[in-house]
CSV table of C-alpha atoms in Angstrom, one decimal:
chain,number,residue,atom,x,y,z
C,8,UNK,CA,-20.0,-16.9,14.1
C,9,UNK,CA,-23.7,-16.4,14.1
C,10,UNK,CA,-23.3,-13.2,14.8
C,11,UNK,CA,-21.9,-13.6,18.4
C,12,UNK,CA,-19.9,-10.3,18.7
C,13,UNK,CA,-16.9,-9.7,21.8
C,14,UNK,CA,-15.5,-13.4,21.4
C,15,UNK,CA,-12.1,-11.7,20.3
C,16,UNK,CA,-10.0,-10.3,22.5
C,17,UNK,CA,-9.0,-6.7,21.8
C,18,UNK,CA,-5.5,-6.1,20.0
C,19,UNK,CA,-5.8,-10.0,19.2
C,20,UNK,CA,-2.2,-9.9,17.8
C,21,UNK,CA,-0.5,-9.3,21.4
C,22,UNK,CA,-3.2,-11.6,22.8
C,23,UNK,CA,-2.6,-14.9,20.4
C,24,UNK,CA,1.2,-14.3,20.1
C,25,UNK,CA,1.4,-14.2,24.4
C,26,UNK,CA,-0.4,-17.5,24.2
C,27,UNK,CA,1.9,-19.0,21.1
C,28,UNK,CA,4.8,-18.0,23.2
C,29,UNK,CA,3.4,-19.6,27.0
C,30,UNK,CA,3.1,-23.1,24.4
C,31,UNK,CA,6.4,-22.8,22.6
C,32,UNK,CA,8.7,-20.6,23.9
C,33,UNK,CA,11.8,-22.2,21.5
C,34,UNK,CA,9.1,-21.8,18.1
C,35,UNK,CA,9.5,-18.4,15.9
C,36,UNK,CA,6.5,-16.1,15.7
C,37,UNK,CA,5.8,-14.3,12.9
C,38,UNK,CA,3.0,-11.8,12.8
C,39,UNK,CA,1.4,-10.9,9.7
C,40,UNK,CA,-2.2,-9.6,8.5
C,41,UNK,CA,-4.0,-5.9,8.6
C,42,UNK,CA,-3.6,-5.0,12.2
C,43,UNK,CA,0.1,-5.7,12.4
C,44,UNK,CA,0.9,-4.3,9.1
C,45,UNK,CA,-0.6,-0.9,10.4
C,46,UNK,CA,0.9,-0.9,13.8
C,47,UNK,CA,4.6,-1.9,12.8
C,48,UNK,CA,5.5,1.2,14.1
C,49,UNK,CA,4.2,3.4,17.0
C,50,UNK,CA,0.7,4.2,16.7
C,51,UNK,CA,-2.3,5.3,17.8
C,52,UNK,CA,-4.8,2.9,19.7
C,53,UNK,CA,-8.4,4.2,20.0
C,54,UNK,CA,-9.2,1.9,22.6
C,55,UNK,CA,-7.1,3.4,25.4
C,56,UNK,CA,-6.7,7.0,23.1
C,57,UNK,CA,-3.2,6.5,23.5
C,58,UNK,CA,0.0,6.0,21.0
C,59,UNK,CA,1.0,2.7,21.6
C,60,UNK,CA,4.6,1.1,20.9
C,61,UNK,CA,5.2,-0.9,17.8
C,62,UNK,CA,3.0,-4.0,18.3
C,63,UNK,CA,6.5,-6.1,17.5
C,64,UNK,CA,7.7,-4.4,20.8
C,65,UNK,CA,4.6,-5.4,22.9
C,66,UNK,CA,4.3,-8.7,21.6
C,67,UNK,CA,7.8,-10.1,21.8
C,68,UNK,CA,7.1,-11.9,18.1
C,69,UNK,CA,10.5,-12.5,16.7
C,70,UNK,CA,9.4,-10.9,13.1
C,71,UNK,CA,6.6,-8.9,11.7
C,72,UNK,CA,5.5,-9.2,7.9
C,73,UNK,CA,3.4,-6.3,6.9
C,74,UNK,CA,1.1,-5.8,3.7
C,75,UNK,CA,0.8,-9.2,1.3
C,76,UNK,CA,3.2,-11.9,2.8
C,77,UNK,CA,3.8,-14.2,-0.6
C,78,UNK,CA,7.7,-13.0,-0.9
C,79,UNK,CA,8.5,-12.8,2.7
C,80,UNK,CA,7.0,-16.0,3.8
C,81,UNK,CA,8.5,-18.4,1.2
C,82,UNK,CA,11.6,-16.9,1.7
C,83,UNK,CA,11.7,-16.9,5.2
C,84,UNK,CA,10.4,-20.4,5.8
C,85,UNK,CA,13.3,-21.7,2.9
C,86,UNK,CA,15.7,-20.0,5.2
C,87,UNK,CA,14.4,-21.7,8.4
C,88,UNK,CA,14.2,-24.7,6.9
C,89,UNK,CA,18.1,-24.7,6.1
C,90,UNK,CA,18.2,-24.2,9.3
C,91,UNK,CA,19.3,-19.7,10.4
C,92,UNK,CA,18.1,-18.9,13.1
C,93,UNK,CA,15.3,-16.0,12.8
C,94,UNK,CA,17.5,-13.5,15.2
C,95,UNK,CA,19.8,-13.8,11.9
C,96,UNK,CA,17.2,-13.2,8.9
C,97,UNK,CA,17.0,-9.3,8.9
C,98,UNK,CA,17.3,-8.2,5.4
C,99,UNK,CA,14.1,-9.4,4.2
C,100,UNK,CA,11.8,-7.0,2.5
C,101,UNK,CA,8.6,-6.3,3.5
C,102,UNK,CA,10.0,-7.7,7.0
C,103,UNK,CA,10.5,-5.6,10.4
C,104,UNK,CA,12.3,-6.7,13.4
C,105,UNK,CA,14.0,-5.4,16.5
C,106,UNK,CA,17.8,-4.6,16.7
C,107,UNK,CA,20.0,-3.0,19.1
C,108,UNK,CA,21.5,-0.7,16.2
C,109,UNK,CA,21.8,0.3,12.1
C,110,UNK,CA,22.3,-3.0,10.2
C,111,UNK,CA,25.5,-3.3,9.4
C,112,UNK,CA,26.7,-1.4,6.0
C,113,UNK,CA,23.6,1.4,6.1
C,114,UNK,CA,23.7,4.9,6.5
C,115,UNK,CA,21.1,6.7,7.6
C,116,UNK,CA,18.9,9.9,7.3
C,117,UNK,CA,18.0,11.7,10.7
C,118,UNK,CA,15.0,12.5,10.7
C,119,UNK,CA,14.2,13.0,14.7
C,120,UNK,CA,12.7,16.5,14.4
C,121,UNK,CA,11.2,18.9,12.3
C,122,UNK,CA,13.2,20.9,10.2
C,123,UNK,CA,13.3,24.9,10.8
C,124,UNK,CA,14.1,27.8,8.7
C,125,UNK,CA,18.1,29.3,8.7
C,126,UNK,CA,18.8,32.1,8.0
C,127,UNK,CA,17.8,33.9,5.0
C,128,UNK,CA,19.6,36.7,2.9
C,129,UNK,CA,17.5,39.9,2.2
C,130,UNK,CA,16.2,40.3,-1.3
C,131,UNK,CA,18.6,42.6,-2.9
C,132,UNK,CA,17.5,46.2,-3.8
C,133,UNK,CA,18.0,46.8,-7.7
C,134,UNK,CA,18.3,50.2,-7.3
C,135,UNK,CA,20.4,49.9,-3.9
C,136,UNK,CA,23.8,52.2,-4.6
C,137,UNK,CA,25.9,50.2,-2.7
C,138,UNK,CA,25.8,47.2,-5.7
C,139,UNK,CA,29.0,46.1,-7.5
C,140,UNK,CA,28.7,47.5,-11.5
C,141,UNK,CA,29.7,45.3,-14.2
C,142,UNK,CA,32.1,47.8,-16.5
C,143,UNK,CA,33.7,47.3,-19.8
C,144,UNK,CA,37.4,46.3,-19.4
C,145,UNK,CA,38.6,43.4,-21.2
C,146,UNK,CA,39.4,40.2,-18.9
C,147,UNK,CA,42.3,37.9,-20.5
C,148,UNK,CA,40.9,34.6,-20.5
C,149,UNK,CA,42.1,32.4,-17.9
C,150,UNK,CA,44.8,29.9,-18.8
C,151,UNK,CA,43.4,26.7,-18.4
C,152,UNK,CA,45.9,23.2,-17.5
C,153,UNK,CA,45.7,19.8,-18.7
C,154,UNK,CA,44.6,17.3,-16.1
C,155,UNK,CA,44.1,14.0,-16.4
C,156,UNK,CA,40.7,12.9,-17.0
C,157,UNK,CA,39.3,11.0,-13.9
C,158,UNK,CA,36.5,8.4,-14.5
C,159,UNK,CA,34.4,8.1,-11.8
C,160,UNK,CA,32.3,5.1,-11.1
C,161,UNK,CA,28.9,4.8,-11.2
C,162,UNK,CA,27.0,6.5,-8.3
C,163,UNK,CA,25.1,4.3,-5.8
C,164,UNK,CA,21.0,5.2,-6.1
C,165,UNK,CA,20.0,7.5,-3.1
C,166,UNK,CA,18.0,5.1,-1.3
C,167,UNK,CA,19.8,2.0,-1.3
C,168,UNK,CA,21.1,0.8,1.7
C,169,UNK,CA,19.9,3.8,3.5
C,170,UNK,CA,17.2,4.3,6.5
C,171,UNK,CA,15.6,7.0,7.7
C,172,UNK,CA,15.6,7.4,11.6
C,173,UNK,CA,11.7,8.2,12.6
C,174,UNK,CA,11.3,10.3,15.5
C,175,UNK,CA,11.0,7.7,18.6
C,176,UNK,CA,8.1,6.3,20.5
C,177,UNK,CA,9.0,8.3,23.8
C,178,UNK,CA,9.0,11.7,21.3
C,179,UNK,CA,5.9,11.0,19.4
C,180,UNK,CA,3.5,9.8,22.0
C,181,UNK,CA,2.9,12.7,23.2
C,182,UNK,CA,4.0,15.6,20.3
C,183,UNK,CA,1.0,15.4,17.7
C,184,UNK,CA,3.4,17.1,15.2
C,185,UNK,CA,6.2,14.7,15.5
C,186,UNK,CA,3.6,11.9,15.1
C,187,UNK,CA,1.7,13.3,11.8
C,188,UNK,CA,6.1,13.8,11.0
C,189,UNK,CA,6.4,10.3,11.4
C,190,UNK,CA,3.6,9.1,9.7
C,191,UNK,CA,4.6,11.2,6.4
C,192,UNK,CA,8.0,9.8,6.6
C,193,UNK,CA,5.7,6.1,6.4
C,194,UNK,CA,3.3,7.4,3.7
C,195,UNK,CA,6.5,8.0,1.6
C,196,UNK,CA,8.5,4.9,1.6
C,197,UNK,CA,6.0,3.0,0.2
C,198,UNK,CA,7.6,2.5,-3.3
C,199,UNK,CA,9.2,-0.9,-3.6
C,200,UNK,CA,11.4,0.9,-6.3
C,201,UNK,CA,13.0,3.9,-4.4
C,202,UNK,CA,11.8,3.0,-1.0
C,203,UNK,CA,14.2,3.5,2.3
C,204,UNK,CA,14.9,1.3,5.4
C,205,UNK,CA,12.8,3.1,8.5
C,206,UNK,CA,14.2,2.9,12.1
C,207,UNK,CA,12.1,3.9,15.3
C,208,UNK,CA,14.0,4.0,18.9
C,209,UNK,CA,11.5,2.4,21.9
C,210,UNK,CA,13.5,2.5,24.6
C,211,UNK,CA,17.0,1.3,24.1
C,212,UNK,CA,15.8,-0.7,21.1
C,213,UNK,CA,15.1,-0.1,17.6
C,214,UNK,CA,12.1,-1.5,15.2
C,215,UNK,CA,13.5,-2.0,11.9
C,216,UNK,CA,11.3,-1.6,8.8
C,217,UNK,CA,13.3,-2.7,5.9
C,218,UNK,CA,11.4,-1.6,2.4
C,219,UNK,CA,8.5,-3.3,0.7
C,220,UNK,CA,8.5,-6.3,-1.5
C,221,UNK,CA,8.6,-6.2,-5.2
C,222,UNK,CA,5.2,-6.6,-6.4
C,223,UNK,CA,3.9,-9.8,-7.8
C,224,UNK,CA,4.1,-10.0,-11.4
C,225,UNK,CA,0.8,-11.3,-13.5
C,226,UNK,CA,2.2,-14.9,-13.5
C,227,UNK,CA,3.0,-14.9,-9.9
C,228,UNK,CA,-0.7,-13.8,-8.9
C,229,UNK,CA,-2.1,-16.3,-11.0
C,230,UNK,CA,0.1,-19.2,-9.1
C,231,UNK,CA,-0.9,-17.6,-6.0
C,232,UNK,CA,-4.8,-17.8,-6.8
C,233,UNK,CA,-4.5,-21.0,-8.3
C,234,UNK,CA,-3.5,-22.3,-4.7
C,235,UNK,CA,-6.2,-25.5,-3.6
C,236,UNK,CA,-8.5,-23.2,-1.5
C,237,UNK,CA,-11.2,-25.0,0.3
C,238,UNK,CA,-13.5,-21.5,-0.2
C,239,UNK,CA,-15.4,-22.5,3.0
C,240,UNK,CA,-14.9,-21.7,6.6
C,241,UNK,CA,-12.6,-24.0,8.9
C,242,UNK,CA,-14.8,-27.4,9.7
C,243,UNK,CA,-14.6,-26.3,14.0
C,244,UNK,CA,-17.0,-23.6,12.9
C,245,UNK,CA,-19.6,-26.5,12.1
C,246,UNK,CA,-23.1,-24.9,10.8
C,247,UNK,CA,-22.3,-21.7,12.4
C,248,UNK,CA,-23.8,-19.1,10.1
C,249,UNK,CA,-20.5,-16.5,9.6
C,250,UNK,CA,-21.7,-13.0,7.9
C,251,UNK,CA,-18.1,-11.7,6.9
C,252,UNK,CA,-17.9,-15.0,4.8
C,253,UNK,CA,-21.6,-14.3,3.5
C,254,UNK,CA,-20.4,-11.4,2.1
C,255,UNK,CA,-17.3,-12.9,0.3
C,256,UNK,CA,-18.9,-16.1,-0.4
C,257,UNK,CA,-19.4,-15.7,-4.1
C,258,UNK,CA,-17.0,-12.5,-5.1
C,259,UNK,CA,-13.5,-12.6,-7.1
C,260,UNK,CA,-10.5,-10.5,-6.3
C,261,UNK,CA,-8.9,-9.8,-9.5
C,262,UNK,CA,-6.4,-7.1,-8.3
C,263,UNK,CA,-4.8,-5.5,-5.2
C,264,UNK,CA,-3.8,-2.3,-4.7
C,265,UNK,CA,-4.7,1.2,-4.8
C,266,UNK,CA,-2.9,4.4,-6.4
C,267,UNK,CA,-6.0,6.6,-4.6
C,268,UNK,CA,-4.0,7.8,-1.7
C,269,UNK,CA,-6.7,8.8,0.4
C,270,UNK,CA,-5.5,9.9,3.9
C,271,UNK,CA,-7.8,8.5,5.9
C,272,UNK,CA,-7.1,4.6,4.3
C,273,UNK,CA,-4.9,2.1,4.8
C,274,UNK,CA,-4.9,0.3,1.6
C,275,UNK,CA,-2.0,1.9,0.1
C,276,UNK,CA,0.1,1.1,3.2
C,277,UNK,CA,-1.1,-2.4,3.2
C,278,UNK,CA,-1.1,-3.7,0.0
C,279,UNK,CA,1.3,-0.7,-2.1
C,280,UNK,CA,0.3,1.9,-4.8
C,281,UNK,CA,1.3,-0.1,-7.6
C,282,UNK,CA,-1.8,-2.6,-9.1
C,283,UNK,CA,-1.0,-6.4,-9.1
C,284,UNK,CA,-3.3,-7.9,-11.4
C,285,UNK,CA,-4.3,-11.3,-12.3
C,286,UNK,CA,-5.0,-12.7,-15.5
C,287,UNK,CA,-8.5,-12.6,-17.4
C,288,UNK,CA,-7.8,-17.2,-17.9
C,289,UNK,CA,-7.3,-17.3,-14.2
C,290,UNK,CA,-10.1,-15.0,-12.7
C,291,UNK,CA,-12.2,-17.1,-15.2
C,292,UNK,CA,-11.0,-20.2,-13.7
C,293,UNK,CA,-12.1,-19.4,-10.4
C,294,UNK,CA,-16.1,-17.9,-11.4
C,295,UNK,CA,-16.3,-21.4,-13.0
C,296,UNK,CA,-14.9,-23.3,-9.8
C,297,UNK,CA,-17.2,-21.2,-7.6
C,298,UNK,CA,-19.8,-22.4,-10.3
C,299,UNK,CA,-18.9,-25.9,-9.9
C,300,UNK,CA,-17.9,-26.3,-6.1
C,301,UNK,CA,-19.1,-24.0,-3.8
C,302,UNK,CA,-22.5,-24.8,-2.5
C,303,UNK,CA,-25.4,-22.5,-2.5
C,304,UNK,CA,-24.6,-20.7,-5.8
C,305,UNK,CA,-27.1,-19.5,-8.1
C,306,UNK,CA,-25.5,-18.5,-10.3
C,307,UNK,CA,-24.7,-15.0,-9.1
C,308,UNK,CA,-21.1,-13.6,-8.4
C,309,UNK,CA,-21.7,-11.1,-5.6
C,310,UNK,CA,-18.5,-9.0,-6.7
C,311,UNK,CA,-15.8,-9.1,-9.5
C,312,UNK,CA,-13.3,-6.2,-7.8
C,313,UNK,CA,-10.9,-5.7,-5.0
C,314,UNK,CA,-9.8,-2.6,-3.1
C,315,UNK,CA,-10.9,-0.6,-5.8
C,316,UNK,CA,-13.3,-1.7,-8.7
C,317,UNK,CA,-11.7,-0.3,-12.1
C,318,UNK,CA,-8.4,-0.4,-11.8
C,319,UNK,CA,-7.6,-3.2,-12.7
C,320,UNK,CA,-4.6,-3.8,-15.1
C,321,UNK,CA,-4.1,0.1,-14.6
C,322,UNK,CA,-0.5,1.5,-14.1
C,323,UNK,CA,2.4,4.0,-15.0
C,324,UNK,CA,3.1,4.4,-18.4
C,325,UNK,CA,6.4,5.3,-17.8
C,326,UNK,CA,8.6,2.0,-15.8
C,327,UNK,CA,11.2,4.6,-14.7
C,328,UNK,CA,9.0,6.7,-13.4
C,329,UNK,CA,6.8,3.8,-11.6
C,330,UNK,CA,10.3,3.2,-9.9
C,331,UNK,CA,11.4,6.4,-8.7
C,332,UNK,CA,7.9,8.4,-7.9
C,333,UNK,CA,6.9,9.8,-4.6
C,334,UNK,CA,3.4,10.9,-4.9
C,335,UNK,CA,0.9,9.8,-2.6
C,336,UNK,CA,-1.4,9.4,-5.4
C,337,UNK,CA,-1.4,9.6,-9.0
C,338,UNK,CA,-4.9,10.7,-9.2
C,339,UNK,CA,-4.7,13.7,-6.7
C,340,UNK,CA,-4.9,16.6,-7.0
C,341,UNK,CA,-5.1,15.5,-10.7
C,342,UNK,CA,-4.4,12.7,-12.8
C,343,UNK,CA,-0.8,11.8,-13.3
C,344,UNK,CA,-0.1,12.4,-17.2
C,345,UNK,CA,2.1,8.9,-16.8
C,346,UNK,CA,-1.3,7.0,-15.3
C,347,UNK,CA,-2.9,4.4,-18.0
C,348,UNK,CA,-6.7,5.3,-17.3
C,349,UNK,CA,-7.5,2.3,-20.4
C,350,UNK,CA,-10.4,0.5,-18.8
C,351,UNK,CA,-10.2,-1.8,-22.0
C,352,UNK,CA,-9.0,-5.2,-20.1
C,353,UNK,CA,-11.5,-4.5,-17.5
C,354,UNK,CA,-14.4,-4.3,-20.0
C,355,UNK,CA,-12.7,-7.3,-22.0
C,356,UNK,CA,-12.8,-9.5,-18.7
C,357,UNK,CA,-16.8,-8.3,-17.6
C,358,UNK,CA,-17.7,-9.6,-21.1
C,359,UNK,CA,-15.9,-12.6,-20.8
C,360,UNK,CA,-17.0,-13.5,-17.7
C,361,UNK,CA,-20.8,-12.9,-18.0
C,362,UNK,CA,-20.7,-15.0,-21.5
C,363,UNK,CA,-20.2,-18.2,-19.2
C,364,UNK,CA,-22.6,-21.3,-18.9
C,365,UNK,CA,-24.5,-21.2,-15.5
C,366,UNK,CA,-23.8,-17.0,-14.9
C,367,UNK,CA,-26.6,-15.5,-14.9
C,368,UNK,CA,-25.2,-12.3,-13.5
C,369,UNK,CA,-21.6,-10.4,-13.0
C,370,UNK,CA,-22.3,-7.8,-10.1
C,371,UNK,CA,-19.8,-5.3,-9.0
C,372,UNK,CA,-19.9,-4.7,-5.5
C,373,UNK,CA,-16.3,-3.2,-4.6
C,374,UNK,CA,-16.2,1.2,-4.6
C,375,UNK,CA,-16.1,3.0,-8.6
C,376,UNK,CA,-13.1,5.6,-8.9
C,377,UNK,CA,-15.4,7.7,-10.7
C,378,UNK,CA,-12.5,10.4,-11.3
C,379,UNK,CA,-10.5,7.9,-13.8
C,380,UNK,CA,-13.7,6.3,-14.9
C,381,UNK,CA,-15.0,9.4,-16.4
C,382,UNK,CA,-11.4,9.2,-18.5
C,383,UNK,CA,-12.8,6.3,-20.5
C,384,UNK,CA,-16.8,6.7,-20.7
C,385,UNK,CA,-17.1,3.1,-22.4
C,386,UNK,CA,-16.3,1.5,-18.9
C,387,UNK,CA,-19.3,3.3,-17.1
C,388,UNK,CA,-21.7,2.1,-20.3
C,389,UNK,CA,-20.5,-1.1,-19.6
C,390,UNK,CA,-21.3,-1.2,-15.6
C,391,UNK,CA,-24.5,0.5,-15.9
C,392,UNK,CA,-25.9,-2.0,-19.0
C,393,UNK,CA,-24.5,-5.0,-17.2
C,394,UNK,CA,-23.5,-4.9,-13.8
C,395,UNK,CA,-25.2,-2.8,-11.7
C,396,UNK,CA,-27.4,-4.7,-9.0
C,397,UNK,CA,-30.0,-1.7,-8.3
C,398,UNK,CA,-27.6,0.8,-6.2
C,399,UNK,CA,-24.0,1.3,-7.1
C,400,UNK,CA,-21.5,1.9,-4.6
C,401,UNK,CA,-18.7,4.7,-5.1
C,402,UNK,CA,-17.7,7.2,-2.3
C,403,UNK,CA,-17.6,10.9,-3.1
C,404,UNK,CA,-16.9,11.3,0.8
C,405,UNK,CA,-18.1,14.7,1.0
C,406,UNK,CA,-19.2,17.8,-1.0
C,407,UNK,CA,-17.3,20.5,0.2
C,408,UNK,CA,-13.9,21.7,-1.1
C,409,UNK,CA,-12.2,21.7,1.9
C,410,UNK,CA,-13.2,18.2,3.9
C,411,UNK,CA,-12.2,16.7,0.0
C,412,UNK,CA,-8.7,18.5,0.0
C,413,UNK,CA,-8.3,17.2,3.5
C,414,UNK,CA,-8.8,13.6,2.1
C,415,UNK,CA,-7.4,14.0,-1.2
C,416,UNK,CA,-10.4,12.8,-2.5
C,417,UNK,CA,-11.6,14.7,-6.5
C,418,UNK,CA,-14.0,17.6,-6.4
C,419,UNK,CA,-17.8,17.1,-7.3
C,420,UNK,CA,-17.0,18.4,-10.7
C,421,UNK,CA,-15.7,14.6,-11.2
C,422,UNK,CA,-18.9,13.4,-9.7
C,423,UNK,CA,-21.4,15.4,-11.7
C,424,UNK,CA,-20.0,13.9,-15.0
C,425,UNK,CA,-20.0,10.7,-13.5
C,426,UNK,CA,-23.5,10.7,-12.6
C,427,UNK,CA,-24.3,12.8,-16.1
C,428,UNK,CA,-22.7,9.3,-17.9
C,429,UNK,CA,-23.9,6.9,-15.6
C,430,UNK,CA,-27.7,8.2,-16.0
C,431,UNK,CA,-27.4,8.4,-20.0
């Protein structure tokens, strides 16, 4: 508040759930939000420039929700109110916790250390004499016997009820190998559809990662958004001017999530690779209740986005293939044949919105994926008639081939057709 920086504490997760703890020591603690979502395993802190446990471990919470909550927290809180006890919720998605072993009826992958090559049989020479010929003699055919037919039953999918063991805390704290291992192993299991369990030994104990949530349908966003939001900082902040609500003041989300798969960013860990997105009547809804509620509008909304700016309403084409894929992104190194790259809903809904009474302007604020917007050139006529407030943002990163192929971010060829649309 008013710009007062240092009032809290470092690693504020550990900090507030010691405090929750000294004050209730018989109340469940569940953590949740960005910074435990990206430390629910062990990871690297940058203020002591060491790898630190889980923050699970180090804060002694009873259960950690990581990336959006809606599906683990009204689930969990139906099952405390009927009275489990937390120690005996474990098979939550999106959920990790701490056990002493496997969860009963799971098998497991080892995946502790890196693999290494066998052995491997020389190429054989075509020409080498010592090489069995094929000759000419008749062979009888082989009698073949009547057996029974055996139907077998259908064949459990590979990665249900199965973890994969990470290498542990002790290991990669202080093997840089083993830790990029682990963290591949994390980047992976990020499909809600095909995802595995993860399992990290610190000490004699175990985090347990079970897989993500299913993703919130249309309908199910809408109910979420439709929620009684006071859209104004808690009243103990009195007049206190806050800048990150500033910025946010007047902006609609309209999606989460991001198929990018850059490696330096932590959306796709957070919020998933597949895009939630809500419905054109409900993002309407809420531009006309900031309209008609919030004070201080004028009738500009700062930002119509979310984690990424056009994808909204964009997906596989293919549901089976939405399910089972493991790409890191499905715009990297190209763009997935299976991605929907239609930015028709998302010029359908910029329309919509600037058409209302007392809008005088639709600005979008959130980063341009230039690479898919140059797929459908009607999108970028649309932003750059409409919606751009002077600057636009988008984030080519760098220029080089080799810094971009590092961040699996698309080349400047991408760019310069952007910016070739975008200036006609």
């Amino acid at each position: 508040p008013d710009n007062v920086a240092g009032k809290r504490p470092d690693r504020a997760t550990l900090v507030y759930t010691q405090r929750c703890k000294e004050a209730w020591k018989d109340v469940p603690v569940i953590l949740g939000g960005i910074e435990a979502s990206l430390r629910r395993t062990a990871h690297y802190d940058y203020w002591s420039d060491t790898v630190r446990r889980s923050v699970l471990v180090d804060s002694k919470a009873d259960m950690l929700m990581f990336g959006n909550g809606e599906r683990p927290l009204v689930e969990v809180a139906h099952r405390l109110a009927m009275g489990e006890p937390i120690s005996e919720i474990r098979d939550v998605r999106n959920t990790a916790i701490i056990v002493k072993e496997a969860l009963p009826g799971w098998s497991g992958v080892d995946s502790t250390r890196l693999d290494t090559p066998g052995k491997i049989d020389p190429i054989p020479h075509p020409y080498g004499e010592d090489l069995p010929c094929a000759d000419n003699k008749p062979v009888a055919p082989k009698k073949q016997e009547a057996k029974a037919v055996t139907v077998q039953p259908p064949r459990p999918k590979p990665w249900e009820k199965t973890y994969v063991l990470l290498p542990s805390f002790e290991k990669v704290k202080g093997d840089k190998v083993l830790y990029a291992h682990a963290s591949r192993i994390l980047h992976h299991e990020t499909n809600p559809g095909c995802a595995r369990a993860l399992m990290q030994k610190h000490g004699d104990r175990y985090v347990w990662i079970n897989p993500p949530a299913i993703p919130l349908s249309t309908e199910e966003m809408d109910s979420v958004f439709a929620l009684p939001y006071k859209r104004v900082p808690h009243p103990a902040y009195g007049n206190a001017r806050i800048p990150a609500y500033e910025m946010i003041r007047f902006s609609v989300n309209i999606m989460r999530g991001c198929f990018g798969g850059c490696s330096f960013c932590s959306i796709t860990e957070h919020e998933g690779r597949i895009i939630q997105s809500r419905s054109e009547d409900s993002i309407i809804n809420e531009i006309e209740a900031i309209r008609d509620t919030v004070p201080g509008f004028t009738g500009v909304i700062s930002d119509l986005g979310g984690p990424t700016a056009n994808m909204y309403m964009l997906r596989c084409k293919s549901p089976r293939a939405e399910q089972t894929c493991r790409r890191l992104s499905c715009v990297y190194p190209d763009i997935c044949p299976h991605m929907d790259t239609n930015h028709e809903p998302t010029i359908n809904l910029y329309r919509r919105a600037r058409d209302l009474k007392g809008i005088k302007k639709i600005l979008i604020a959130s980063g341009v994926r230039y690479d898919i917007a140059v797929e459908d050139p009607r999108y970028i006529k649309e932003l750059a008639t409409h919606h751009v407030g002077g600057y636009l943002k988008i984030a080519p990163e760098h220029t080089e081939e080799g810094p971009l192929s590092k961040m699996m971010k698309p080349g400047m060829g991408s760019y310069d057709r952007f910016k070739e649309l975008f200036d006609t």
